[in-house]
Each structure stands twice: as C-alpha cells, then as structure tokens.
Amino acid sequence: ELLALWVSRSFLQPLAGTLFWEAIHSALRKIRTTLSEPSLAYVDKLAGVLHQTSFRTSRYHEQAKLIDDLMVAIEDRRITFITYQSARSTEPLTYDVYPYGLVHHRGTLYLITYSRQHEEIRNFKIDRLTGVALETLKFDKPTDFDLQAYLKHTLGVFHDDGPPQRVVIRFAPEVARYIQEHHWHESQTLTPQKDGTLLAEFHLATFEELKSW
C-alpha cells in the first residue's frame, strides 16, 4: 500500500507545490514513521524500479497558489475573477467565472467553469492563467451538473450539448497497432481488417480532438 502511494506521488509530480503535492507528501511521512528499517529499505528499493518521464507535461510549481485558490473557489462555490491569455489574444483578459472543477488531460490541467461573459460553460487552460481573485459572494451550481457526465462524449475537454454521433475512422496498417495498444474512449470499438487497416468506431458529441487525427 505504501509503494502504491509512492507511485501515485510520481504521477503528481507536475503538481509540485500545490495542495495535492503537499497532501501526498504529508501522508507518506506519517506512514513511513510506522515502518521498520527493513520495510523502509524494501519500499525505497522497489520505488527505484519505476520511473515516469516528464515528456509533454505541464509544470505548476509557479502557479501553486493560483491552483490552491481555484480549489477553494470550487469547494466553496465562490465567484472568481480569472486573468487569462488565450492562444489567439495579444493581451490577457479578465473573466467573471463560476468554477465547477479541474480536469487533468494529457499532462495539462484545465478549469471547467461557467463564464458570465460567454454565458456558457467554458474550459480554461491553467497554463495560461496569470491571476485568480476570489470574491466573498457565492454562486449557485446547477444540482444536475456532473463533471464526468459533462465530458462523457468527448476525447478530451471540449464539450457539445448535441447528441453523440457515430464516428468511424480507418487507420493505415502502419499505425493500426499503435491505435490498438491504447484506450481512447469508453465507446470505442476497434475492428482489424483483412487488408491490415483498422476501423475505429466512437460515439462522440464533439469532434474537436479528432481534428489532429
């Protein structure tokens, strides 16, 4: 069990400096005090056989306070002003938002929130946030909102209110095995063809993440 916690610590490395990181370290310190020297040596030895690379992951140690504030805003349902610079804008803008939750997708954190300026639920990439200011006023979160259900019919963080549609993609033989080796979505059906190609079927409400394919 301690080894499992130690492994989970490595997956939280991008969140070093945040509440998540401090919490896992605190738990590990408490547990280690109860172990004997041979047990500690055994755990340290096993922990050394697993390494996680940092390829294409975001680092949030400089935004630790910002993420901590967002967690407070989400839990306490506090109206929040965020300063954000999108990839298309030349200057950062400030938005009045109702934070609903955080999503960790492909090594990057995203804030899922209701934006009063846009009058709809939007996602904001945490890497592009430069400021977070919590208000004392609270917002009313919809009782039927569920973060998992909200992202059920997407390959990432983009959302569409329309019904899911059947999508079939034919992959060339050169990449068919790569597709088969990964789990992409809970609705996927992968069907190898006699010519070596692979048919991948999904049921999705938005195709934004499919564009890169």
PDB file of C-alpha atoms in Angstrom:
ATOM      1  CA  GLU A   1       0.000   0.000   0.000  1.00  0.00           C
ATOM      2  CA  LEU A   2       2.862   2.360   0.785  1.00  0.00           C
ATOM      3  CA  LEU A   3       4.501   1.514  -2.526  1.00  0.00           C
ATOM      4  CA  ALA A   4       1.219   2.310  -4.316  1.00  0.00           C
ATOM      5  CA  LEU A   5       1.147   5.714  -2.618  1.00  0.00           C
ATOM      6  CA  TRP A   6       4.771   6.284  -3.567  1.00  0.00           C
ATOM      7  CA  VAL A   7       3.963   5.500  -7.191  1.00  0.00           C
ATOM      8  CA  SER A   8       0.973   7.886  -7.112  1.00  0.00           C
ATOM      9  CA  ARG A   9       3.361  10.558  -5.839  1.00  0.00           C
ATOM     10  CA  SER A  10       5.335  10.331  -9.071  1.00  0.00           C
ATOM     11  CA  PHE A  11       2.188  10.930 -11.103  1.00  0.00           C
ATOM     12  CA  LEU A  12       1.519  14.080  -9.077  1.00  0.00           C
ATOM     13  CA  GLN A  13       4.960  15.491  -9.870  1.00  0.00           C
ATOM     14  CA  PRO A  14       3.551  18.145 -12.254  1.00  0.00           C
ATOM     15  CA  LEU A  15       1.532  19.487  -9.308  1.00  0.00           C
ATOM     16  CA  ALA A  16       4.580  20.018  -7.093  1.00  0.00           C
ATOM     17  CA  GLY A  17       3.987  22.893  -4.694  1.00  0.00           C
ATOM     18  CA  THR A  18       0.193  22.602  -4.738  1.00  0.00           C
ATOM     19  CA  LEU A  19      -2.157  21.258  -2.067  1.00  0.00           C
ATOM     20  CA  PHE A  20      -2.259  17.901  -3.866  1.00  0.00           C
ATOM     21  CA  TRP A  21       1.513  17.563  -3.690  1.00  0.00           C
ATOM     22  CA  GLU A  22       1.760  18.617  -0.061  1.00  0.00           C
ATOM     23  CA  ALA A  23      -1.047  16.243   0.912  1.00  0.00           C
ATOM     24  CA  ILE A  24       0.577  13.155  -0.608  1.00  0.00           C
ATOM     25  CA  HIS A  25       3.918  14.019   0.997  1.00  0.00           C
ATOM     26  CA  SER A  26       2.243  14.505   4.373  1.00  0.00           C
ATOM     27  CA  ALA A  27       0.521  11.126   4.107  1.00  0.00           C
ATOM     28  CA  LEU A  28       3.763   9.397   3.131  1.00  0.00           C
ATOM     29  CA  ARG A  29       5.673  10.964   6.018  1.00  0.00           C
ATOM     30  CA  LYS A  30       3.053   9.775   8.504  1.00  0.00           C
ATOM     31  CA  ILE A  31       3.047   6.240   7.122  1.00  0.00           C
ATOM     32  CA  ARG A  32       6.843   5.961   6.986  1.00  0.00           C
ATOM     33  CA  THR A  33       7.090   6.708  10.721  1.00  0.00           C
ATOM     34  CA  THR A  34       5.217   3.463  11.419  1.00  0.00           C
ATOM     35  CA  LEU A  35       7.545   1.235   9.365  1.00  0.00           C
ATOM     36  CA  SER A  36      10.617  -0.632  10.475  1.00  0.00           C
ATOM     37  CA  GLU A  37      14.039  -0.012   8.914  1.00  0.00           C
ATOM     38  CA  PRO A  38      13.917  -3.206   6.786  1.00  0.00           C
ATOM     39  CA  SER A  39      10.449  -2.221   5.500  1.00  0.00           C
ATOM     40  CA  LEU A  40      11.630   1.273   4.611  1.00  0.00           C
ATOM     41  CA  ALA A  41      14.645  -0.112   2.779  1.00  0.00           C
ATOM     42  CA  TYR A  42      12.405  -2.514   0.864  1.00  0.00           C
ATOM     43  CA  VAL A  43       9.986   0.243  -0.194  1.00  0.00           C
ATOM     44  CA  ASP A  44      12.803   2.564  -1.251  1.00  0.00           C
ATOM     45  CA  LYS A  45      14.362  -0.227  -3.299  1.00  0.00           C
ATOM     46  CA  LEU A  46      11.114  -1.060  -5.133  1.00  0.00           C
ATOM     47  CA  ALA A  47      10.313   2.605  -5.713  1.00  0.00           C
ATOM     48  CA  GLY A  48      13.550   2.927  -7.651  1.00  0.00           C
ATOM     49  CA  VAL A  49      12.459   0.471 -10.344  1.00  0.00           C
ATOM     50  CA  LEU A  50       9.641   2.692 -11.654  1.00  0.00           C
ATOM     51  CA  HIS A  51      10.330   5.967 -13.447  1.00  0.00           C
ATOM     52  CA  GLN A  52       7.893   8.368 -15.034  1.00  0.00           C
ATOM     53  CA  THR A  53       9.149  10.620 -17.809  1.00  0.00           C
ATOM     54  CA  SER A  54       8.247  14.307 -17.934  1.00  0.00           C
ATOM     55  CA  PHE A  55       7.735  14.446 -21.705  1.00  0.00           C
ATOM     56  CA  ARG A  56       4.916  16.826 -22.695  1.00  0.00           C
ATOM     57  CA  THR A  57       3.722  17.553 -19.160  1.00  0.00           C
ATOM     58  CA  SER A  58       2.969  20.933 -17.672  1.00  0.00           C
ATOM     59  CA  ARG A  59       4.695  22.164 -14.507  1.00  0.00           C
ATOM     60  CA  TYR A  60       2.657  24.097 -11.984  1.00  0.00           C
ATOM     61  CA  HIS A  61       5.044  24.906  -9.132  1.00  0.00           C
ATOM     62  CA  GLU A  62       4.927  28.585 -10.093  1.00  0.00           C
ATOM     63  CA  GLN A  63       1.122  28.504 -10.117  1.00  0.00           C
ATOM     64  CA  ALA A  64       0.669  26.583  -6.865  1.00  0.00           C
ATOM     65  CA  LYS A  65      -1.092  29.460  -5.077  1.00  0.00           C
ATOM     66  CA  LEU A  66      -3.314  30.011  -8.087  1.00  0.00           C
ATOM     67  CA  ILE A  67      -4.397  26.341  -8.153  1.00  0.00           C
ATOM     68  CA  ASP A  68      -4.953  26.310  -4.391  1.00  0.00           C
ATOM     69  CA  ASP A  69      -7.234  29.341  -4.741  1.00  0.00           C
ATOM     70  CA  LEU A  70      -9.168  27.628  -7.503  1.00  0.00           C
ATOM     71  CA  MET A  71      -9.682  24.572  -5.302  1.00  0.00           C
ATOM     72  CA  VAL A  72     -11.117  26.825  -2.586  1.00  0.00           C
ATOM     73  CA  ALA A  73     -13.338  28.545  -5.149  1.00  0.00           C
ATOM     74  CA  ILE A  74     -14.618  25.197  -6.431  1.00  0.00           C
ATOM     75  CA  GLU A  75     -15.306  23.753  -2.985  1.00  0.00           C
ATOM     76  CA  ASP A  76     -16.827  26.923  -1.502  1.00  0.00           C
ATOM     77  CA  ARG A  77     -18.575  27.950  -4.739  1.00  0.00           C
ATOM     78  CA  ARG A  78     -17.006  31.380  -4.703  1.00  0.00           C
ATOM     79  CA  ILE A  79     -17.447  33.777  -7.600  1.00  0.00           C
ATOM     80  CA  THR A  80     -13.979  34.205  -9.119  1.00  0.00           C
ATOM     81  CA  PHE A  81     -12.204  36.608 -11.450  1.00  0.00           C
ATOM     82  CA  ILE A  82      -9.524  34.976 -13.588  1.00  0.00           C
ATOM     83  CA  THR A  83      -6.939  36.697 -15.770  1.00  0.00           C
ATOM     84  CA  TYR A  84      -6.370  34.639 -18.897  1.00  0.00           C
ATOM     85  CA  GLN A  85      -4.454  34.969 -22.144  1.00  0.00           C
ATOM     86  CA  SER A  86      -5.692  32.661 -24.846  1.00  0.00           C
ATOM     87  CA  ALA A  87      -3.544  31.446 -27.704  1.00  0.00           C
ATOM     88  CA  ARG A  88      -5.299  33.895 -30.045  1.00  0.00           C
ATOM     89  CA  SER A  89      -5.290  37.048 -27.915  1.00  0.00           C
ATOM     90  CA  THR A  90      -2.403  39.517 -27.754  1.00  0.00           C
ATOM     91  CA  GLU A  91      -3.204  40.644 -24.201  1.00  0.00           C
ATOM     92  CA  PRO A  92      -4.656  38.891 -21.138  1.00  0.00           C
ATOM     93  CA  LEU A  93      -8.349  39.413 -20.357  1.00  0.00           C
ATOM     94  CA  THR A  94     -10.260  39.134 -17.097  1.00  0.00           C
ATOM     95  CA  TYR A  95     -13.334  36.912 -16.845  1.00  0.00           C
ATOM     96  CA  ASP A  96     -16.001  36.588 -14.176  1.00  0.00           C
ATOM     97  CA  VAL A  97     -16.491  32.839 -13.672  1.00  0.00           C
ATOM     98  CA  TYR A  98     -18.147  30.172 -11.533  1.00  0.00           C
ATOM     99  CA  PRO A  99     -15.528  27.373 -11.130  1.00  0.00           C
ATOM    100  CA  TYR A 100     -17.023  23.866 -11.364  1.00  0.00           C
ATOM    101  CA  GLY A 101     -13.956  21.595 -11.399  1.00  0.00           C
ATOM    102  CA  LEU A 102     -10.478  20.749 -12.683  1.00  0.00           C
ATOM    103  CA  VAL A 103      -9.607  18.217 -15.385  1.00  0.00           C
ATOM    104  CA  HIS A 104      -6.168  16.671 -15.885  1.00  0.00           C
ATOM    105  CA  HIS A 105      -5.886  15.825 -19.587  1.00  0.00           C
ATOM    106  CA  ARG A 106      -2.688  14.683 -21.333  1.00  0.00           C
ATOM    107  CA  GLY A 107      -0.426  16.185 -18.698  1.00  0.00           C
ATOM    108  CA  THR A 108      -2.245  19.522 -18.502  1.00  0.00           C
ATOM    109  CA  LEU A 109      -4.793  20.972 -16.078  1.00  0.00           C
ATOM    110  CA  TYR A 110      -7.970  22.652 -17.299  1.00  0.00           C
ATOM    111  CA  LEU A 111     -10.525  24.658 -15.347  1.00  0.00           C
ATOM    112  CA  ILE A 112     -14.147  23.843 -16.183  1.00  0.00           C
ATOM    113  CA  THR A 113     -16.235  26.861 -15.299  1.00  0.00           C
ATOM    114  CA  TYR A 114     -19.310  28.865 -16.166  1.00  0.00           C
ATOM    115  CA  SER A 115     -18.220  32.113 -17.806  1.00  0.00           C
ATOM    116  CA  ARG A 116     -20.583  35.022 -17.265  1.00  0.00           C
ATOM    117  CA  GLN A 117     -19.108  36.888 -20.242  1.00  0.00           C
ATOM    118  CA  HIS A 118     -19.712  33.949 -22.580  1.00  0.00           C
ATOM    119  CA  GLU A 119     -22.933  32.873 -20.816  1.00  0.00           C
ATOM    120  CA  GLU A 120     -21.934  29.225 -21.078  1.00  0.00           C
ATOM    121  CA  ILE A 121     -19.637  26.617 -19.587  1.00  0.00           C
ATOM    122  CA  ARG A 122     -16.067  27.039 -20.836  1.00  0.00           C
ATOM    123  CA  ASN A 123     -12.699  25.390 -20.212  1.00  0.00           C
ATOM    124  CA  PHE A 124      -9.568  27.416 -19.488  1.00  0.00           C
ATOM    125  CA  LYS A 125      -6.057  26.003 -19.689  1.00  0.00           C
ATOM    126  CA  ILE A 126      -4.368  26.551 -16.322  1.00  0.00           C
ATOM    127  CA  ASP A 127      -1.020  27.223 -18.025  1.00  0.00           C
ATOM    128  CA  ARG A 128      -2.492  30.423 -19.483  1.00  0.00           C
ATOM    129  CA  LEU A 129      -3.890  31.767 -16.211  1.00  0.00           C
ATOM    130  CA  THR A 130      -1.938  34.638 -14.684  1.00  0.00           C
ATOM    131  CA  GLY A 131      -4.295  35.704 -11.909  1.00  0.00           C
ATOM    132  CA  VAL A 132      -7.110  34.428  -9.683  1.00  0.00           C
ATOM    133  CA  ALA A 133      -9.175  36.604  -7.346  1.00  0.00           C
ATOM    134  CA  LEU A 134     -11.870  35.092  -5.121  1.00  0.00           C
ATOM    135  CA  GLU A 135     -14.949  37.081  -4.168  1.00  0.00           C
ATOM    136  CA  THR A 136     -16.904  36.668  -0.936  1.00  0.00           C
ATOM    137  CA  LEU A 137     -20.125  36.205  -2.909  1.00  0.00           C
ATOM    138  CA  LYS A 138     -21.100  32.645  -3.771  1.00  0.00           C
ATOM    139  CA  PHE A 139     -22.718  31.200  -6.881  1.00  0.00           C
ATOM    140  CA  ASP A 140     -25.392  28.533  -7.267  1.00  0.00           C
ATOM    141  CA  LYS A 141     -24.004  25.492  -9.029  1.00  0.00           C
ATOM    142  CA  PRO A 142     -26.604  23.511 -11.012  1.00  0.00           C
ATOM    143  CA  THR A 143     -27.621  20.491  -8.944  1.00  0.00           C
ATOM    144  CA  ASP A 144     -27.591  18.253 -12.011  1.00  0.00           C
ATOM    145  CA  PHE A 145     -24.070  19.169 -13.150  1.00  0.00           C
ATOM    146  CA  ASP A 146     -21.646  16.246 -13.069  1.00  0.00           C
ATOM    147  CA  LEU A 147     -18.098  16.717 -14.365  1.00  0.00           C
ATOM    148  CA  GLN A 148     -17.730  13.103 -15.534  1.00  0.00           C
ATOM    149  CA  ALA A 149     -21.069  13.180 -17.340  1.00  0.00           C
ATOM    150  CA  TYR A 150     -20.222  16.561 -18.873  1.00  0.00           C
ATOM    151  CA  LEU A 151     -17.123  15.090 -20.554  1.00  0.00           C
ATOM    152  CA  LYS A 152     -18.541  11.641 -21.279  1.00  0.00           C
ATOM    153  CA  HIS A 153     -18.900  12.104 -25.049  1.00  0.00           C
ATOM    154  CA  THR A 154     -15.581  13.780 -25.773  1.00  0.00           C
ATOM    155  CA  LEU A 155     -11.981  12.669 -26.283  1.00  0.00           C
ATOM    156  CA  GLY A 156     -10.699  15.486 -24.094  1.00  0.00           C
ATOM    157  CA  VAL A 157     -12.031  18.699 -22.590  1.00  0.00           C
ATOM    158  CA  PHE A 158     -14.183  20.080 -25.398  1.00  0.00           C
ATOM    159  CA  HIS A 159     -17.933  19.722 -24.971  1.00  0.00           C
ATOM    160  CA  ASP A 160     -21.032  19.903 -27.130  1.00  0.00           C
ATOM    161  CA  ASP A 161     -24.655  19.737 -25.973  1.00  0.00           C
ATOM    162  CA  GLY A 162     -25.743  17.806 -29.043  1.00  0.00           C
ATOM    163  CA  PRO A 163     -26.378  14.044 -29.040  1.00  0.00           C
ATOM    164  CA  PRO A 164     -23.404  11.718 -29.614  1.00  0.00           C
ATOM    165  CA  GLN A 165     -22.814  10.702 -33.225  1.00  0.00           C
ATOM    166  CA  ARG A 166     -21.224   7.572 -34.632  1.00  0.00           C
ATOM    167  CA  VAL A 167     -17.730   8.211 -35.998  1.00  0.00           C
ATOM    168  CA  VAL A 168     -15.664   5.629 -37.887  1.00  0.00           C
ATOM    169  CA  ILE A 169     -12.010   6.199 -38.763  1.00  0.00           C
ATOM    170  CA  ARG A 170      -9.905   3.892 -40.922  1.00  0.00           C
ATOM    171  CA  PHE A 171      -6.257   3.759 -39.854  1.00  0.00           C
ATOM    172  CA  ALA A 172      -3.476   2.604 -42.173  1.00  0.00           C
ATOM    173  CA  PRO A 173      -1.623  -0.651 -41.381  1.00  0.00           C
ATOM    174  CA  GLU A 174       1.461   1.304 -40.307  1.00  0.00           C
ATOM    175  CA  VAL A 175      -0.376   2.838 -37.326  1.00  0.00           C
ATOM    176  CA  ALA A 176      -3.067   0.226 -36.681  1.00  0.00           C
ATOM    177  CA  ARG A 177      -1.128  -1.492 -33.902  1.00  0.00           C
ATOM    178  CA  TYR A 178      -0.443   1.807 -32.158  1.00  0.00           C
ATOM    179  CA  ILE A 179      -4.182   2.530 -32.065  1.00  0.00           C
ATOM    180  CA  GLN A 180      -4.933  -0.956 -30.747  1.00  0.00           C
ATOM    181  CA  GLU A 181      -2.424  -0.582 -27.920  1.00  0.00           C
ATOM    182  CA  HIS A 182      -4.282   2.352 -26.355  1.00  0.00           C
ATOM    183  CA  HIS A 183      -7.647   3.026 -24.815  1.00  0.00           C
ATOM    184  CA  TRP A 184      -9.104   6.192 -26.335  1.00  0.00           C
ATOM    185  CA  HIS A 185     -12.725   6.337 -25.182  1.00  0.00           C
ATOM    186  CA  GLU A 186     -15.242   4.166 -23.367  1.00  0.00           C
ATOM    187  CA  SER A 187     -17.387   3.935 -26.521  1.00  0.00           C
ATOM    188  CA  GLN A 188     -14.581   2.670 -28.765  1.00  0.00           C
ATOM    189  CA  THR A 189     -14.824  -0.407 -30.949  1.00  0.00           C
ATOM    190  CA  LEU A 190     -11.639  -1.438 -32.779  1.00  0.00           C
ATOM    191  CA  THR A 191     -12.051  -3.825 -35.715  1.00  0.00           C
ATOM    192  CA  PRO A 192      -8.974  -5.118 -37.620  1.00  0.00           C
ATOM    193  CA  GLN A 193      -9.494  -5.561 -41.369  1.00  0.00           C
ATOM    194  CA  LYS A 194      -8.108  -8.220 -43.712  1.00  0.00           C
ATOM    195  CA  ASP A 195      -6.008  -5.630 -45.571  1.00  0.00           C
ATOM    196  CA  GLY A 196      -4.193  -4.664 -42.359  1.00  0.00           C
ATOM    197  CA  THR A 197      -6.126  -1.463 -41.765  1.00  0.00           C
ATOM    198  CA  LEU A 198      -8.106  -0.827 -38.593  1.00  0.00           C
ATOM    199  CA  LEU A 199     -11.605   0.586 -38.217  1.00  0.00           C
ATOM    200  CA  ALA A 200     -12.026   2.603 -35.016  1.00  0.00           C
ATOM    201  CA  GLU A 201     -15.592   3.458 -34.070  1.00  0.00           C
ATOM    202  CA  PHE A 202     -16.588   6.038 -31.453  1.00  0.00           C
ATOM    203  CA  HIS A 203     -19.751   7.781 -30.296  1.00  0.00           C
ATOM    204  CA  LEU A 204     -18.898  11.442 -29.690  1.00  0.00           C
ATOM    205  CA  ALA A 205     -20.753  14.728 -29.369  1.00  0.00           C
ATOM    206  CA  THR A 206     -17.795  16.871 -30.391  1.00  0.00           C
ATOM    207  CA  PHE A 207     -15.045  16.246 -32.926  1.00  0.00           C
ATOM    208  CA  GLU A 208     -12.601  18.934 -31.796  1.00  0.00           C
ATOM    209  CA  GLU A 209      -9.960  16.479 -30.576  1.00  0.00           C
ATOM    210  CA  LEU A 210     -10.367  14.337 -33.711  1.00  0.00           C
ATOM    211  CA  LYS A 211      -9.047  17.122 -35.929  1.00  0.00           C
ATOM    212  CA  SER A 212      -5.445  16.272 -35.046  1.00  0.00           C
ATOM    213  CA  TRP A 213      -6.065  12.751 -36.415  1.00  0.00           C
TER     214      TRP A 213
END
